[in-house]
Short mmCIF file of C-alpha atoms and ligand atoms in Angstrom, two decimals:
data_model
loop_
_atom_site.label_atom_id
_atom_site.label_comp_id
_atom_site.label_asym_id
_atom_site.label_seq_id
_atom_site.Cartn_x
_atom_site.Cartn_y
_atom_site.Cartn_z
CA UNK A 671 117.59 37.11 91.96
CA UNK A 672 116.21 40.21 92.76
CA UNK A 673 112.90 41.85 90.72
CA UNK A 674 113.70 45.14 90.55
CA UNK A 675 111.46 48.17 89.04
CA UNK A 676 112.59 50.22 86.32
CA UNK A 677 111.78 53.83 85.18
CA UNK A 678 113.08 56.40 82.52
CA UNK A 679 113.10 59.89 82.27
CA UNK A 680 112.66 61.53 79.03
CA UNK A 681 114.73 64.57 80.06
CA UNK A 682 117.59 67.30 79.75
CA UNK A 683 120.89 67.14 81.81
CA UNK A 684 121.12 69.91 84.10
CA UNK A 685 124.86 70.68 84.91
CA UNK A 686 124.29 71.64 88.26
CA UNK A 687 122.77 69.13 89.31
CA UNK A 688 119.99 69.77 91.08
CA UNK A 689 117.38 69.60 88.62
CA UNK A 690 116.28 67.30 85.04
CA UNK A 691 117.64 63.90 84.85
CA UNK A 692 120.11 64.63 87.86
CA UNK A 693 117.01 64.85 90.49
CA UNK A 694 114.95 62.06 87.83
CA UNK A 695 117.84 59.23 89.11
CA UNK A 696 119.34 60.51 92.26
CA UNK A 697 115.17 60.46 93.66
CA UNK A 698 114.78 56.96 91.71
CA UNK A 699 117.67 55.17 93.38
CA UNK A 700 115.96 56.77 97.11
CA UNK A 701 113.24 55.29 96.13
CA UNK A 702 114.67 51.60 95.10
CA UNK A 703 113.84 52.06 91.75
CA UNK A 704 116.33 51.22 88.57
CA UNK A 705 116.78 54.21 85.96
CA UNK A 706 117.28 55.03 82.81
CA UNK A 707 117.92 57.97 80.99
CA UNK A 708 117.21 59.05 77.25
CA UNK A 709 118.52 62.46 77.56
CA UNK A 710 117.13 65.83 75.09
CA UNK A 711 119.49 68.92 75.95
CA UNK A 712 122.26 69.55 78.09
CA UNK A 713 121.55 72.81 80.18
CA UNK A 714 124.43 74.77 81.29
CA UNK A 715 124.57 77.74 83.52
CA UNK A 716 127.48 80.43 83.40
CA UNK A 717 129.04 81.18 86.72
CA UNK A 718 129.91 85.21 85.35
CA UNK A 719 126.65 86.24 84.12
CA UNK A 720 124.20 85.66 86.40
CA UNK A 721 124.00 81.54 86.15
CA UNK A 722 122.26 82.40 82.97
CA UNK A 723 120.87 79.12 81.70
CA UNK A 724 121.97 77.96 78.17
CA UNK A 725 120.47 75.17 76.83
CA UNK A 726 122.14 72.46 73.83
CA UNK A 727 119.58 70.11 72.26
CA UNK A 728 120.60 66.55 71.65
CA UNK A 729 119.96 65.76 67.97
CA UNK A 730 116.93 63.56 67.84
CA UNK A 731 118.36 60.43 65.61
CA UNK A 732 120.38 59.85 69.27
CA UNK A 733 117.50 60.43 71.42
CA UNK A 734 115.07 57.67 69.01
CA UNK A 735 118.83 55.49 69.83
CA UNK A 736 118.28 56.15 73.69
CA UNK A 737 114.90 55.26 73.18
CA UNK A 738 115.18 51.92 71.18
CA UNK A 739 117.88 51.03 73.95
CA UNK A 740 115.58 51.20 76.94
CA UNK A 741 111.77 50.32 75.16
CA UNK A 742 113.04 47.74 73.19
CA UNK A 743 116.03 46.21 74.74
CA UNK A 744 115.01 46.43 78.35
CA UNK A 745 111.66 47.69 79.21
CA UNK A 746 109.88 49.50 81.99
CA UNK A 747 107.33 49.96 84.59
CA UNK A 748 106.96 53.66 84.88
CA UNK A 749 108.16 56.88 82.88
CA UNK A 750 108.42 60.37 82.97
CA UNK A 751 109.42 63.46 81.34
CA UNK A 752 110.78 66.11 81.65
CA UNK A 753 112.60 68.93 79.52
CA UNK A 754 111.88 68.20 75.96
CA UNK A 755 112.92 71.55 74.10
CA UNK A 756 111.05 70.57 70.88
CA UNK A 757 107.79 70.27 69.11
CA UNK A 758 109.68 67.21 67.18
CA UNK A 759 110.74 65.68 70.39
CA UNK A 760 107.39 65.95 71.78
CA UNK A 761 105.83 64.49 68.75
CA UNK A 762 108.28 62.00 69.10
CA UNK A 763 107.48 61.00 72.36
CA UNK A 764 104.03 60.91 72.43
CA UNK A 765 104.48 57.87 69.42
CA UNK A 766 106.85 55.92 71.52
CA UNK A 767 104.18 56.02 74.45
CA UNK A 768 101.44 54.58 72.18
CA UNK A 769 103.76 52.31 70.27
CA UNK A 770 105.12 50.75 73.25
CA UNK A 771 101.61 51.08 75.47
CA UNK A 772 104.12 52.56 77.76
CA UNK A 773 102.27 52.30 81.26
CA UNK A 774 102.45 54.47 84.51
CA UNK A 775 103.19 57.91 82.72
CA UNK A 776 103.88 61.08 84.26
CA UNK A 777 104.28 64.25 82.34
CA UNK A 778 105.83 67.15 84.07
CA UNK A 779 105.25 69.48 81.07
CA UNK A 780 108.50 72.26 82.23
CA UNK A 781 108.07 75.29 79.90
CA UNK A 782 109.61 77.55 82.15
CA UNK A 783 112.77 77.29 84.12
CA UNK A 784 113.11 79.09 87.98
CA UNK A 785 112.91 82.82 87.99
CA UNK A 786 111.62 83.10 83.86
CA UNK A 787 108.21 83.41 83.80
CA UNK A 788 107.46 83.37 80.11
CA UNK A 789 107.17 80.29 78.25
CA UNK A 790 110.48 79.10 76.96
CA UNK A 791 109.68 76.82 73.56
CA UNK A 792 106.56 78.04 72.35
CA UNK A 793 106.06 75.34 69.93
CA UNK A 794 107.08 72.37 72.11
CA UNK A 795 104.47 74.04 75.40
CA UNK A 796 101.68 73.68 72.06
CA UNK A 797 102.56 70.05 70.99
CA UNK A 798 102.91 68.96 75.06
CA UNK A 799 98.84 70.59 75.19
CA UNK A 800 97.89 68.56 71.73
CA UNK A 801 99.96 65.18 72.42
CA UNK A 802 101.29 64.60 75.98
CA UNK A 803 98.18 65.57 78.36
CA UNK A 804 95.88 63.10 76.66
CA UNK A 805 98.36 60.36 77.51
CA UNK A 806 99.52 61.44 80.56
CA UNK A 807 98.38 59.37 83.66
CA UNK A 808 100.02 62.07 85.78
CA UNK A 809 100.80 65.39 84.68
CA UNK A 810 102.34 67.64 87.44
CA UNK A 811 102.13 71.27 85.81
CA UNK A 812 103.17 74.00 88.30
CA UNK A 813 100.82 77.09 87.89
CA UNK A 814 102.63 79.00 84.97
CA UNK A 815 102.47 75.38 83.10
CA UNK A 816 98.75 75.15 84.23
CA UNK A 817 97.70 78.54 83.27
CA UNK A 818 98.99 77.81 79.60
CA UNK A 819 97.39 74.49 79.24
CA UNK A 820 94.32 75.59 80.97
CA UNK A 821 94.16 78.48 79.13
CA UNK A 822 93.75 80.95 81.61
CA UNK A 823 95.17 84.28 82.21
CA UNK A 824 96.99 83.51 85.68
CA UNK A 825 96.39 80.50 88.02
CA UNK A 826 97.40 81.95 91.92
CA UNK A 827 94.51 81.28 94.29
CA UNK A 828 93.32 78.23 95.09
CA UNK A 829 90.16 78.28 93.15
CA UNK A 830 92.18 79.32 89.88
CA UNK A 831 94.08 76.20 90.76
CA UNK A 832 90.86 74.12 91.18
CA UNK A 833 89.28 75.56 87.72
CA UNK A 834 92.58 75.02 85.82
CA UNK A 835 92.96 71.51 87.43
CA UNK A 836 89.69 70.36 85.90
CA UNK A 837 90.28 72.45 82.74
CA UNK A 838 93.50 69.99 81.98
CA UNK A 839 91.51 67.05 83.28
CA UNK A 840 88.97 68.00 80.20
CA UNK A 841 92.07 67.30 78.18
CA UNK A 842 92.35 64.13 78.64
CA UNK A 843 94.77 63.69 81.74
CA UNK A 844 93.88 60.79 83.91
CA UNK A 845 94.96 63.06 87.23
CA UNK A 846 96.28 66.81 87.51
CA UNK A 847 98.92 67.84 90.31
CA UNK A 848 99.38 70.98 90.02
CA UNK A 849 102.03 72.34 92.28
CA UNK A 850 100.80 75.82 93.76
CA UNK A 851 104.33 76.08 95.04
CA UNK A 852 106.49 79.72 96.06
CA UNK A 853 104.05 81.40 93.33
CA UNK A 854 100.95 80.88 95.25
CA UNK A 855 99.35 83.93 97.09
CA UNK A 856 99.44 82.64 100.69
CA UNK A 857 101.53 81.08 103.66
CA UNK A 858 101.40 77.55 102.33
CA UNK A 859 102.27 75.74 99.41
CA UNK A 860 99.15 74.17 98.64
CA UNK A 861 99.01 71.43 95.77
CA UNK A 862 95.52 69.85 94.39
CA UNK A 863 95.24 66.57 92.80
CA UNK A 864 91.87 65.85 90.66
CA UNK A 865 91.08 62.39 89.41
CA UNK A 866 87.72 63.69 88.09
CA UNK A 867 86.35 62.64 91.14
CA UNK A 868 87.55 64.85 93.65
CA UNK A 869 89.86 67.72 94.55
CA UNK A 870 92.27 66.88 96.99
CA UNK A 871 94.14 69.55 98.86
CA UNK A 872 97.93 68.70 100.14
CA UNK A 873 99.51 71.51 101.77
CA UNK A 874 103.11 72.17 103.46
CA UNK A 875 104.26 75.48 105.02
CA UNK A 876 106.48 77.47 102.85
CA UNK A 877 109.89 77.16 103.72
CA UNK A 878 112.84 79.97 103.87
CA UNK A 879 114.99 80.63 102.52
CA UNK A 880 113.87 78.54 99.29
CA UNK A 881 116.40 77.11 98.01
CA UNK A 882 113.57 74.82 95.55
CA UNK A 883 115.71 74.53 92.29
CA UNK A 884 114.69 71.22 91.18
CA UNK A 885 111.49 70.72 93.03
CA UNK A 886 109.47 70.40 90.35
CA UNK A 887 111.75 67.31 88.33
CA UNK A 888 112.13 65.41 91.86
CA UNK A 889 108.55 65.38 93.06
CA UNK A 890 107.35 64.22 89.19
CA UNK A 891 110.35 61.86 89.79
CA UNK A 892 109.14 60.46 93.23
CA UNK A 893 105.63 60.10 91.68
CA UNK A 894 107.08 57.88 88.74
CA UNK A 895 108.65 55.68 91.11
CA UNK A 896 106.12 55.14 93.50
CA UNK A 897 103.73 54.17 90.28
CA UNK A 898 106.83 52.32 89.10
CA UNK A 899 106.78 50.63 92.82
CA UNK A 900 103.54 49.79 91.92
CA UNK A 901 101.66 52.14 94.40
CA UNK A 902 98.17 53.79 93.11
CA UNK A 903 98.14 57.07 91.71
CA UNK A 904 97.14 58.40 95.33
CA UNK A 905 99.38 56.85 97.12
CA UNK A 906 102.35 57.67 94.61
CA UNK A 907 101.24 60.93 94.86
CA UNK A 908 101.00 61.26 99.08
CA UNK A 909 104.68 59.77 99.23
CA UNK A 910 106.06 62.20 96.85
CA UNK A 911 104.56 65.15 98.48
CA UNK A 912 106.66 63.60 101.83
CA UNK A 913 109.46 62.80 99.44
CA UNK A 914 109.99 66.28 98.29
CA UNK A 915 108.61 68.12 101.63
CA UNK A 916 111.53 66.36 103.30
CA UNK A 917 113.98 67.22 100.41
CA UNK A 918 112.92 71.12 100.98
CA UNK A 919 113.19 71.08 104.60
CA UNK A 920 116.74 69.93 104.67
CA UNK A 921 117.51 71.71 100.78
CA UNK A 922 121.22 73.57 100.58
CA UNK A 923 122.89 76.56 98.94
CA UNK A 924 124.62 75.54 95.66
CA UNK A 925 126.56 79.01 95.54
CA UNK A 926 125.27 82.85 95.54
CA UNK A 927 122.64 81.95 92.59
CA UNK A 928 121.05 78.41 93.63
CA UNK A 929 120.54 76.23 96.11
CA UNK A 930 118.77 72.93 95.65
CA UNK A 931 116.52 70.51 97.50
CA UNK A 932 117.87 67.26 99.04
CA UNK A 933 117.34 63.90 97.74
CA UNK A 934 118.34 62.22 100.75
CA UNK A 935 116.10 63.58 103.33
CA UNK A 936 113.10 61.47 102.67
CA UNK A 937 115.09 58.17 103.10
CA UNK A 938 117.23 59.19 105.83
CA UNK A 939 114.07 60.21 107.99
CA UNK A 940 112.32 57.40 107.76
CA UNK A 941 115.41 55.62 109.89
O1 LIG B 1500 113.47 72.84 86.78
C1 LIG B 1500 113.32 72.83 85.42
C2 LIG B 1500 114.46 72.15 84.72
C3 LIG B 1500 114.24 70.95 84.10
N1 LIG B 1500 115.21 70.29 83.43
C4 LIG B 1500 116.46 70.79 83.36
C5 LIG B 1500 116.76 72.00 83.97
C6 LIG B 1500 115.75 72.72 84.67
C7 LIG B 1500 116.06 73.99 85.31
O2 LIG B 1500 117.17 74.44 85.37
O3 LIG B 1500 118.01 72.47 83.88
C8 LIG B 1500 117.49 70.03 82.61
#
């Protein structure tokens, strides 16, 4: 018999594939970990306007049934989340993680989706600042999310990033990652990771063309299953940055409006 780890993402479906619970498994299973889905909207994206996004909310009696499936008929070692689309659902969430003493829990709080700047769910970005930072033991905001939570009117240099990163910390996060990403002001994509302790800098050159849709979900993903894998929070957190560094490097055109990053990058150059 094999012991394998298990993980679930708390997170929307995104059609094309590229991002949510799509990059959540497809970067478990590289990884060797076992997951499970309990699944909050279904995003779609229409091919004659534009790929504008649409988004369908699963109702929440089906989401508590996704939940009761995998927290009380299976169990897990790490979790994440993702897309929640709701104050309710958030609410929601945050009592399963206490009511379970869900361990190893990484919150990627998305309130905005690629090339939308403005905050999509106003209510659900609030309830993610008053419920889901205090429990998070990773929270991977990138700096739209971080300039919300931190409150702070724009987060683009690296000090910004710094002062927002212990801002969040303040909240009750046990570490920050925020991603400084194609936003940031400079050359390189520079992430920081704060414990409380110390700032750690991890950067990568920014690479061209970008096709990043789905960054975000995968290296939040990659992070869950290294904690899952039972690596520390620093180490989970240096093998995602590879993970997803990897996954940009070798990322493809979807059609004229996306392209996405590669799951199987990280796996296939470690051969
Ligand atoms: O990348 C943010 C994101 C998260 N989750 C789902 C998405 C997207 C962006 O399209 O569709 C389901």
């Amino acid at each position: 018999m094999c012991a394998m780890r298990k993980a679930m993402t708390i997170a929307g479906s995104d059609t094309s594939g590229g991002a949510g619970m799509e990059a959540d498994l497809k970067t478990f299973q590289e990884l060797g970990v076992y997951g499970m889905t309990a699944l909050t909207v279904i995003v779609t994206m229409d091919p004659h306007n534009n790929w504008f996004h649409n988004v369908y909310p699963i109702e929440m009696h089906i989401i508590e049934k996704q939940l009761e499936t995998i927290l009380d008929g299976i169990g897990i070692d790490a979790m994440k989340t993702g897309m929640l689309g709701s104050a309710d659902l958030v609410e929601l969430v945050a009592k399963s993680i206490d009511r379970y003493s869900l361990k190893n829990v990484v919150i990627d709080p998305v309130m905005v989706c690629k090339g939308i700047d403005a905050i999509m769910v106003p209510d659900a970005a609030a309830a993610i600042k008053k419920y889901l930072v205090k429990r998070a033991d990773v929270i991977t905001p990138n700096t739209i999310e971080a300039a919300y939570l931190a409150d702070m009117p724009k987060v683009n240099s690296l000090d910004e990033i710094k002062e927002a990163a212990g801002r969040i910390k303040e909240l009750g996060a046990k570490c920050v990652v925020i991603k400084g990403g194609e936003r940031m002001e400079r050359d390189e994509a520079v992430d920081v990771f704060y414990d409380g302790k110390e700032f750690k800098e991890m950067s990568a050159k920014k690479i061209y063309p970008s096709y990043n849709h789905g960054a975000g979900c995968t290296y939040s993903a990659a992070i869950t299953a290294g904690l899952a894998n039972g690596l520390s929070v620093e180490d989970a957190v240096a093998q995602a940055k590879a993970f997803i560094t990897e996954a940009l490097r070798h990322s493809f055109e979807l059609n004229q409006f996306s392209g996405c990053t590669n799951h199987a990058a990280y796996k296939k150059s470690l051969k």
